[in-house]
PDB file of C-alpha atoms in Angstrom:
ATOM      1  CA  UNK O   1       0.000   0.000   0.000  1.00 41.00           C
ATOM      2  CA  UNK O   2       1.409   3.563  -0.927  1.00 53.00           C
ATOM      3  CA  UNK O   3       0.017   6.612   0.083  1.00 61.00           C
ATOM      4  CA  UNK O   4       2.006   9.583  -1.258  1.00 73.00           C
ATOM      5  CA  UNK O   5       0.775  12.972  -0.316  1.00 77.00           C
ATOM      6  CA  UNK O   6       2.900  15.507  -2.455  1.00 84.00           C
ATOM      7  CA  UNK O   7       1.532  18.887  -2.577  1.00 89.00           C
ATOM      8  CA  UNK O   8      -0.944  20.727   0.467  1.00 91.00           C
ATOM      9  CA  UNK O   9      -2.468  24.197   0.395  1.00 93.00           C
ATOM     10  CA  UNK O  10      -4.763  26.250   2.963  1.00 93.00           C
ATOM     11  CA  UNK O  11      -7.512  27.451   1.409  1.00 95.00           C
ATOM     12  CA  UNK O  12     -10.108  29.041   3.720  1.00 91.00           C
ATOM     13  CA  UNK O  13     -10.299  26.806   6.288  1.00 93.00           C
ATOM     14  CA  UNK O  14      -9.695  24.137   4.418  1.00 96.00           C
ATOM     15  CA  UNK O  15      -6.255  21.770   3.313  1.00 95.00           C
ATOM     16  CA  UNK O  16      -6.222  20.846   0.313  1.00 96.00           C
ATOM     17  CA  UNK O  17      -3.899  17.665  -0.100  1.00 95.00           C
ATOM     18  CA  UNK O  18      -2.820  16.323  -3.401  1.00 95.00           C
ATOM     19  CA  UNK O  19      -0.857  13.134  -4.329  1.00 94.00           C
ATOM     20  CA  UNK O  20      -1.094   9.180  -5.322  1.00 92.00           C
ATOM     21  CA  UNK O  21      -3.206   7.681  -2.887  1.00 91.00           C
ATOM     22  CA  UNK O  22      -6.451   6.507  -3.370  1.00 91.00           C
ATOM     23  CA  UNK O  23      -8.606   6.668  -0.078  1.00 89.00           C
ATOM     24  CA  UNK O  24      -8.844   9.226   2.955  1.00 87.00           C
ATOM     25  CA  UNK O  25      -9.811   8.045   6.739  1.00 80.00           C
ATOM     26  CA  UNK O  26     -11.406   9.694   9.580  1.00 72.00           C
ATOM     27  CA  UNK O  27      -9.759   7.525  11.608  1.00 70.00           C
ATOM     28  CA  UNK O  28     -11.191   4.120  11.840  1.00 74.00           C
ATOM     29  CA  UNK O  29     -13.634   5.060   8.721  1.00 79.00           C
ATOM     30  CA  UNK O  30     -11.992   4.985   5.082  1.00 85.00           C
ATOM     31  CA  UNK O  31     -13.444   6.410   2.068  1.00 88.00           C
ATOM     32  CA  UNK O  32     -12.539   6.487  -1.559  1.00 92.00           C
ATOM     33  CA  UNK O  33     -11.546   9.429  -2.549  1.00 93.00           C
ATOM     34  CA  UNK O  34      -7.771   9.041  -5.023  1.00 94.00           C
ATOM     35  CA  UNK O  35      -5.583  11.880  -5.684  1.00 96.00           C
ATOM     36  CA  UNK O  36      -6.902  15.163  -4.473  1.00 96.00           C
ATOM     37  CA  UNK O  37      -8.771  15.980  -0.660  1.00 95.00           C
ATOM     38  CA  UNK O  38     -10.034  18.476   1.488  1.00 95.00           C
ATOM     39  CA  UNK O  39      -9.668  18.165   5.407  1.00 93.00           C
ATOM     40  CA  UNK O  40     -11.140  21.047   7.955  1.00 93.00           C
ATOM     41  CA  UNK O  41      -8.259  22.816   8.822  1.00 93.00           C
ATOM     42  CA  UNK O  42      -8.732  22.826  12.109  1.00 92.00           C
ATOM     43  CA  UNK O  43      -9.503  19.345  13.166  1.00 90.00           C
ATOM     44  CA  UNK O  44      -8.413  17.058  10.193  1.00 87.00           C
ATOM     45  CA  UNK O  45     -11.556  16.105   9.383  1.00 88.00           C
ATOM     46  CA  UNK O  46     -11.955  14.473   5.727  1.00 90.00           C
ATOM     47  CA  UNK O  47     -14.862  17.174   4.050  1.00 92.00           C
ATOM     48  CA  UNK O  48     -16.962  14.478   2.771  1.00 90.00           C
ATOM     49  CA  UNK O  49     -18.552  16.675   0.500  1.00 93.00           C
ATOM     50  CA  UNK O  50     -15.531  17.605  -1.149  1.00 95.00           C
ATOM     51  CA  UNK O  51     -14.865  15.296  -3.756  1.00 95.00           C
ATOM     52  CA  UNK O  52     -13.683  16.351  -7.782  1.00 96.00           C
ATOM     53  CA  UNK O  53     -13.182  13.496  -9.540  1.00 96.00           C
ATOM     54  CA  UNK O  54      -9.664  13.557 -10.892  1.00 96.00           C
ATOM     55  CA  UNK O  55      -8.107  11.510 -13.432  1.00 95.00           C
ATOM     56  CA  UNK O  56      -4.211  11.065 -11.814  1.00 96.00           C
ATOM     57  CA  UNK O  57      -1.931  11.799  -9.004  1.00 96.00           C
ATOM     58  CA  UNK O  58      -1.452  15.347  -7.972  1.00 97.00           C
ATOM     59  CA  UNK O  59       2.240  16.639  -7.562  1.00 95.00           C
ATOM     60  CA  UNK O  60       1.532  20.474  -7.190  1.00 96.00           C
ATOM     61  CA  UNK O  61      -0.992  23.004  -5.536  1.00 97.00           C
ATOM     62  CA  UNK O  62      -0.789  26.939  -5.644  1.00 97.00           C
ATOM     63  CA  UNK O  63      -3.286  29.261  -4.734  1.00 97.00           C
ATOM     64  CA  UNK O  64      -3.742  32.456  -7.377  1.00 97.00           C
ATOM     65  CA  UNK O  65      -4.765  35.997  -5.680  1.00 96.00           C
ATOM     66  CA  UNK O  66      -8.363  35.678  -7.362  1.00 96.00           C
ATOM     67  CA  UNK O  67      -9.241  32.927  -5.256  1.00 96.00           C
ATOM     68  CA  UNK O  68      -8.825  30.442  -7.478  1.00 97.00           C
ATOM     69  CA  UNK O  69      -6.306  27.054  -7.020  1.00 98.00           C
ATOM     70  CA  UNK O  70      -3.946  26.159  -9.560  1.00 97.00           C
ATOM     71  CA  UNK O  71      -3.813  22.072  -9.612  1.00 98.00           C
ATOM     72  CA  UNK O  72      -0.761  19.823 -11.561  1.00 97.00           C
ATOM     73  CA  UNK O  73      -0.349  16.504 -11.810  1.00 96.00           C
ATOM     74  CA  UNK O  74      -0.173  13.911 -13.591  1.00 95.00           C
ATOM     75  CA  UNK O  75      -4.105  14.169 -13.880  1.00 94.00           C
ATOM     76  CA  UNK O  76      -5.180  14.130 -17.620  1.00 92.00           C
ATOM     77  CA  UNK O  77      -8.841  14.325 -16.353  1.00 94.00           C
ATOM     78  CA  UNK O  78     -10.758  16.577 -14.091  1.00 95.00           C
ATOM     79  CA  UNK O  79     -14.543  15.339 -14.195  1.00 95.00           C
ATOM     80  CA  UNK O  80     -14.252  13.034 -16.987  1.00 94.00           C
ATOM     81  CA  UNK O  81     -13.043  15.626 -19.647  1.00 94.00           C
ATOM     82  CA  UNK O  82      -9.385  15.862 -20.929  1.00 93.00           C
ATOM     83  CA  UNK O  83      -7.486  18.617 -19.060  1.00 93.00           C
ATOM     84  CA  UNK O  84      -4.015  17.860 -19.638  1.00 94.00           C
ATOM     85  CA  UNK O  85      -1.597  17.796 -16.750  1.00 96.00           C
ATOM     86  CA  UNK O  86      -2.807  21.468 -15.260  1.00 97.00           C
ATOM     87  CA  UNK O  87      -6.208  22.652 -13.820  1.00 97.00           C
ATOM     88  CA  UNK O  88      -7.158  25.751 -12.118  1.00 97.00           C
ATOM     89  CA  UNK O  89     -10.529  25.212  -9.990  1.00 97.00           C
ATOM     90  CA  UNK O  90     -12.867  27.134  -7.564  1.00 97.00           C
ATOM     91  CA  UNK O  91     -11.374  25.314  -4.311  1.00 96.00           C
ATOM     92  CA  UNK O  92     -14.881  25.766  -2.312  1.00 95.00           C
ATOM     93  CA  UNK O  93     -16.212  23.544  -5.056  1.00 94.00           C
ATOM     94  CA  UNK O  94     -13.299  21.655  -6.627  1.00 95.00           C
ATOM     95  CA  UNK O  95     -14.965  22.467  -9.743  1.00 95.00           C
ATOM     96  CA  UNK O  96     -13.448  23.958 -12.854  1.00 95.00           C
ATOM     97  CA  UNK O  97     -12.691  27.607 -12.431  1.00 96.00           C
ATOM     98  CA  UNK O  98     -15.002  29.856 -14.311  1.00 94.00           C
ATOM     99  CA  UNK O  99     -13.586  30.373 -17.770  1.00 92.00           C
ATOM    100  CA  UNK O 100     -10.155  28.960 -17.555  1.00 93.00           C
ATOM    101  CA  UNK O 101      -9.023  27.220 -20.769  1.00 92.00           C
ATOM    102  CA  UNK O 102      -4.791  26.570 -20.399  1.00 95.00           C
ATOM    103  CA  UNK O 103      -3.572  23.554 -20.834  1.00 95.00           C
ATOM    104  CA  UNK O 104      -0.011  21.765 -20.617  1.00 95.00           C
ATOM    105  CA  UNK O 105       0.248  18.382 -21.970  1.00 95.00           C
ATOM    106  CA  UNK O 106       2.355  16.523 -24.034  1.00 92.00           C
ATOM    107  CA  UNK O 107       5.369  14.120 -24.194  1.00 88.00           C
ATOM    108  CA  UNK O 108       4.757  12.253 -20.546  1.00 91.00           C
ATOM    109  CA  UNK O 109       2.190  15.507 -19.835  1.00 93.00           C
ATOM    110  CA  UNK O 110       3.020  15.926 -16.162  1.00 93.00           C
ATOM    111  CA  UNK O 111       3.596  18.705 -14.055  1.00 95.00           C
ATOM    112  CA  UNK O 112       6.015  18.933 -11.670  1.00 93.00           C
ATOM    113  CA  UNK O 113       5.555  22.084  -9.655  1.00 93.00           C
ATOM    114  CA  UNK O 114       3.524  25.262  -9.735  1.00 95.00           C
ATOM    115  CA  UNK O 115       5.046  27.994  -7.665  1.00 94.00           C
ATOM    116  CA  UNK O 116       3.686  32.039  -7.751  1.00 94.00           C
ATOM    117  CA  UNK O 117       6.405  34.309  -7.880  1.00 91.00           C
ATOM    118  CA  UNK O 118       6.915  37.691  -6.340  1.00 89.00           C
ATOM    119  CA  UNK O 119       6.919  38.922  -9.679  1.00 89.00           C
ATOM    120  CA  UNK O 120       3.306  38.065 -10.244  1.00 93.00           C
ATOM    121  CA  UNK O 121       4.083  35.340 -12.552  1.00 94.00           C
ATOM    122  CA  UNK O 122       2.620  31.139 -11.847  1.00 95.00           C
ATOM    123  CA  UNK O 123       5.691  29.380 -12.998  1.00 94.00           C
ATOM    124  CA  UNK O 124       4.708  25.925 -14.114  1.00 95.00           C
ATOM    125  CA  UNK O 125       7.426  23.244 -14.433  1.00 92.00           C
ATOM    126  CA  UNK O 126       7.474  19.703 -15.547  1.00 92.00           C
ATOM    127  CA  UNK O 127       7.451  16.822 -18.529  1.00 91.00           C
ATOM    128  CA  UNK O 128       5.274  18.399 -21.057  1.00 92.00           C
ATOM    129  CA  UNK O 129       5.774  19.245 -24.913  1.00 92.00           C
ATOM    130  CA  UNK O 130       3.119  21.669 -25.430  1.00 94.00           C
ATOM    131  CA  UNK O 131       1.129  24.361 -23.925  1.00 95.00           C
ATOM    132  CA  UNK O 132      -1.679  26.195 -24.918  1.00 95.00           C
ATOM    133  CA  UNK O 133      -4.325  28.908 -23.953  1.00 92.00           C
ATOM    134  CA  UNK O 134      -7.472  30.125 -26.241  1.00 86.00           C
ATOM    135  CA  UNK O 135      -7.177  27.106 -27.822  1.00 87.00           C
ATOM    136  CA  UNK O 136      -3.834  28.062 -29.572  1.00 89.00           C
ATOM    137  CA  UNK O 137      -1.233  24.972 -29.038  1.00 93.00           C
ATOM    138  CA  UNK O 138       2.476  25.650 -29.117  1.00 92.00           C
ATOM    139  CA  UNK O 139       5.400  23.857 -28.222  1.00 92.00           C
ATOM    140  CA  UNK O 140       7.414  24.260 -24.962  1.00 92.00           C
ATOM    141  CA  UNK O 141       9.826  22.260 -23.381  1.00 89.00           C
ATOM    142  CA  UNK O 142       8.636  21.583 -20.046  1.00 89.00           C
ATOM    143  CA  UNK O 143       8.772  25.084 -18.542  1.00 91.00           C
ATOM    144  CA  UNK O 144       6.398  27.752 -19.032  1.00 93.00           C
ATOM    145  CA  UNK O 145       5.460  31.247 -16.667  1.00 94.00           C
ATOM    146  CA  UNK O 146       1.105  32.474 -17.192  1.00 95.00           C
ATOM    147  CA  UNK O 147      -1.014  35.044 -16.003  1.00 97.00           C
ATOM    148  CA  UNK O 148      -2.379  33.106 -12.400  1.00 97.00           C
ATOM    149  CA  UNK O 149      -5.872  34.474 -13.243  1.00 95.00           C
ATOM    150  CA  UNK O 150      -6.682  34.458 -16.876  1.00 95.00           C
ATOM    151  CA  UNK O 151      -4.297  31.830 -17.354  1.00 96.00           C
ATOM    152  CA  UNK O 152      -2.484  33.716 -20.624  1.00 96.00           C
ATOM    153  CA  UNK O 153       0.954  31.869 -20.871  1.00 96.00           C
ATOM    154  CA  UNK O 154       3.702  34.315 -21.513  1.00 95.00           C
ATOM    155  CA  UNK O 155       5.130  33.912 -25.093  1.00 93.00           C
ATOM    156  CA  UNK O 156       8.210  35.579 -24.408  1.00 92.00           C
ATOM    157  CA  UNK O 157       9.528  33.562 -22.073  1.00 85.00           C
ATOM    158  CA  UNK O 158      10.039  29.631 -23.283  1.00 78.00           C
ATOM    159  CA  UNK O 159      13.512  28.487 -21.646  1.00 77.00           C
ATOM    160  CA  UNK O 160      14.916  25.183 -23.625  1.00 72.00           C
ATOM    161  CA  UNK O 161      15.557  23.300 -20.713  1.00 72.00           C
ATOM    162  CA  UNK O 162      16.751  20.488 -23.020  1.00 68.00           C
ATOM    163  CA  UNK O 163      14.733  17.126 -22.311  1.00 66.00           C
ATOM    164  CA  UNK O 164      14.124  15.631 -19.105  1.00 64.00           C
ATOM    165  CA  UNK O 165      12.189  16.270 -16.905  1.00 68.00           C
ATOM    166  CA  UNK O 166      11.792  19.966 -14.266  1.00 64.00           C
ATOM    167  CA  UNK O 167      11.282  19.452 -10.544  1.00 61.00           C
ATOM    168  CA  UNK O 168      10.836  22.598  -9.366  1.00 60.00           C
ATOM    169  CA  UNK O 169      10.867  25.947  -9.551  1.00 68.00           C
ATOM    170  CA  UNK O 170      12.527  29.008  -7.888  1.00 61.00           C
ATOM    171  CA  UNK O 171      13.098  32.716  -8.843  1.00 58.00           C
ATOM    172  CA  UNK O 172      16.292  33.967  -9.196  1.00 58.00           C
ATOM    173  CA  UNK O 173      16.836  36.350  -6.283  1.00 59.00           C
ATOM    174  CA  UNK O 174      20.405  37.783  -7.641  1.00 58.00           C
ATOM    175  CA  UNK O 175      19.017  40.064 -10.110  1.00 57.00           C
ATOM    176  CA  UNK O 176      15.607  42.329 -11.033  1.00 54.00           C
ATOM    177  CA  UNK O 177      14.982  40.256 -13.927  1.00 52.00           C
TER     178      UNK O 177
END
């Protein structure tokens, strides 16, 4: 039995826990519920109600100034309709945020980490090929920065990381850039 947890994120009174299990327990009580859960953050408890059906493990969580989560995986799914490896939902719902149309996928399609930046930027990091938002595909190579809120991938900045695969991601602090 493995139960990975990989990512967590507080989100109004709520953790949000992503990774590769499959079930959740109140303690002697254990429900189905694979990849992504909400506990009470205050006593633990498993928020029965909370439950998106995603399609693979969940490696990264990052909450986005409108409210909004960003979710990465290795997911493909989020309710039964291809995603790609990246999701941004409403996390009182779990549903799919209002609107938002990115996607990364490609090659192995998985992200690795999602981390906001002081420079306003999501940074998104990972095994993916291409990227796209309004429906306009391009290729990257496993690294791409976006808008956190309308999800608009910045163009101008595609590092060629050169195959492989990104683990995670940290801003330079050395210079303004």
């Amino acid at each position: 039995w493995t139960a990975l947890g990989w990512a967590t994120e507080p989100v109004g009174g709520m953790m949000i826990v992503g990774g590769k299990f499959l079930d959740t327990t109140n303690g002697s009580s254990t429900q189905r519920q694979p990849y992504l859960a909400a506990f009470d953050a205050g006593d633990g408890r498993f928020l029965t109600w909370w439950r998106p059906n995603v399609g693979g493990a969940v490696t990264a969580l990052e909450s986005t100034p409108d409210g909004g989560l960003v979710v990465g995986g290795e997911m493909g799914t989020w309710e039964g309709v291809e995603v790609g490896a990246l999701q941004k939902i409403d996390p009182a719902t779990g549903a799919v945020w209002p609107g938002w149309s990115t996607r990364v996928y490609g090659g192995s399609s998985i992200v690795r980490d999602v981390r906001l930046e002081s420079d306003g930027w999501l940074y998104v990091v990972g095994t993916f090929t291409t990227a796209s938002d309004n429906g306009v595909p391009f290729a990257v190579q496993g690294a791409i920065r976006m808008d956190p809120m309308s999800g608009a991938i910045d163009r101008s900045w595609l590092p060629q990381v050169g195959g492989g695969s990104v683990w995670g991601v940290s801003r330079s602090r050395t210079t303004d850039e």
